Coordinates of C-alpha atoms in Angstrom, one line a residue:
D773 CA -34.4 -4.4 28.0
H774 CA -36.1 -4.9 24.7
T775 CA -39.6 -3.4 24.6
I776 CA -42.7 -3.4 22.4
L777 CA -45.7 -1.7 23.9
K778 CA -47.6 -0.4 20.9
T779 CA -51.2 -1.4 20.7
T780 CA -50.7 -2.7 17.1
A781 CA -48.0 -5.2 18.0
T782 CA -48.7 -8.5 16.3
K783 CA -47.6 -12.0 17.1
A784 CA -45.0 -11.7 14.4
D785 CA -43.7 -8.4 15.9
V786 CA -43.3 -10.1 19.3
D787 CA -41.7 -13.2 17.8
K788 CA -39.1 -11.0 16.2
L789 CA -38.5 -9.3 19.5
I790 CA -38.0 -12.6 21.2
E791 CA -35.6 -13.7 18.5
E792 CA -33.5 -10.5 18.9
A793 CA -33.5 -10.8 22.7
R794 CA -32.3 -14.4 22.6
E795 CA -29.6 -13.6 20.0
H796 CA -28.3 -10.5 21.9
K797 CA -28.9 -11.9 25.4
F798 CA -30.9 -8.9 26.6
A799 CA -31.9 -8.7 30.2
S800 CA -35.6 -8.8 29.5
I801 CA -38.4 -8.2 27.1
C802 CA -41.1 -5.8 28.3
V803 CA -44.6 -6.2 26.8
N804 CA -48.2 -5.6 27.6
G805 CA -49.8 -8.4 29.7
G806 CA -51.7 -9.8 26.8
R807 CA -48.4 -11.0 25.2
A808 CA -46.9 -12.3 28.4
A809 CA -47.6 -16.0 27.7
Q810 CA -46.2 -15.7 24.2
V811 CA -43.0 -14.1 25.5
M812 CA -42.5 -16.5 28.4
E813 CA -42.9 -19.5 26.0
G814 CA -40.5 -17.9 23.5
L815 CA -37.9 -17.2 26.1
K816 CA -37.8 -20.5 27.8
G817 CA -34.3 -21.6 28.5
S818 CA -32.7 -18.3 27.3
G819 CA -32.1 -16.6 30.6
V820 CA -34.0 -13.5 29.3
K821 CA -36.7 -12.3 31.7
T822 CA -40.3 -11.5 30.9
C823 CA -41.4 -8.0 32.1
C824 CA -44.9 -6.7 31.8
V825 CA -46.3 -3.2 32.3
I826 CA -49.4 -2.4 34.4
G827 CA -51.4 0.8 34.1
F828 CA -49.9 1.5 30.7
P829 CA -49.9 4.0 29.1
L830 CA -51.7 6.5 31.3
G831 CA -51.2 5.3 34.9
A832 CA -54.6 6.9 35.7
G833 CA -56.3 3.6 36.7
T834 CA -57.2 2.7 40.2
S835 CA -54.8 1.0 42.6
G836 CA -57.2 -2.0 42.7
A837 CA -57.2 -2.4 39.0
K838 CA -53.4 -2.2 38.9
A839 CA -53.1 -4.7 41.8
A840 CA -55.4 -7.1 40.0
E841 CA -53.5 -6.8 36.8
A842 CA -50.2 -7.3 38.6
A843 CA -51.5 -10.3 40.6
E844 CA -52.6 -12.1 37.4
L845 CA -49.2 -11.5 35.8
V846 CA -47.4 -12.8 38.9
Q847 CA -49.5 -15.9 38.9
M848 CA -48.7 -16.4 35.2
G849 CA -45.0 -16.3 36.1
V850 CA -43.7 -13.1 34.7
D851 CA -40.3 -12.1 36.2
E852 CA -40.8 -8.3 36.4
I853 CA -43.6 -5.8 36.5
D854 CA -43.2 -2.1 35.6
M855 CA -46.0 0.1 36.8
V856 CA -46.9 3.5 35.3
I857 CA -47.6 6.0 38.1
N858 CA -50.5 8.4 38.0
V859 CA -48.8 11.3 36.2
G860 CA -51.7 13.7 37.1
Y861 CA -50.9 13.3 40.7
M862 CA -47.2 14.0 40.0
L863 CA -48.1 17.1 38.0
D864 CA -50.3 18.2 40.9
R865 CA -47.3 17.7 43.1
D866 CA -49.5 15.4 45.2
F867 CA -46.8 13.1 46.1
V868 CA -48.7 11.6 49.0
A869 CA -51.5 10.4 46.6
A870 CA -49.0 9.1 44.1
S871 CA -46.9 7.2 46.6
S872 CA -49.9 5.8 48.6
R873 CA -51.3 4.3 45.4
T874 CA -47.9 2.8 44.6
S875 CA -47.2 1.5 48.1
R876 CA -50.6 -0.3 48.0
L877 CA -49.2 -2.6 45.3
L878 CA -46.1 -3.3 47.3
T879 CA -48.1 -4.7 50.2
E880 CA -50.7 -6.5 48.1
P881 CA -50.9 -10.1 49.3
N882 CA -51.8 -11.5 45.9
L883 CA -48.5 -10.4 44.5
S884 CA -46.5 -13.2 45.9
R885 CA -45.9 -16.4 44.0
Q886 CA -47.5 -19.4 45.7

């Protein structure tokens, strides 16, 4: 994977990433959702997948917010979604809370392509 997740990433930064991914035939490019359309367009016909992160960087958002973000990205046509889990729950060793919020996304009906 080739990744650029910094908040200061510009269009030119992402275009450079796309060029490198196409040249080296990376498996995917992982970006914040705001750059998904740019990446999908730039990768057309390359075989390189578009991946977006949800809940980045803290993972502390609600399951509903993560589900909505994921649903929008799926509808846009991204190939992969990486989710940041709630690190606080993991540090608390509250694995039930961490996993229940993760599993909600796996069963979310809006996350299937129509």
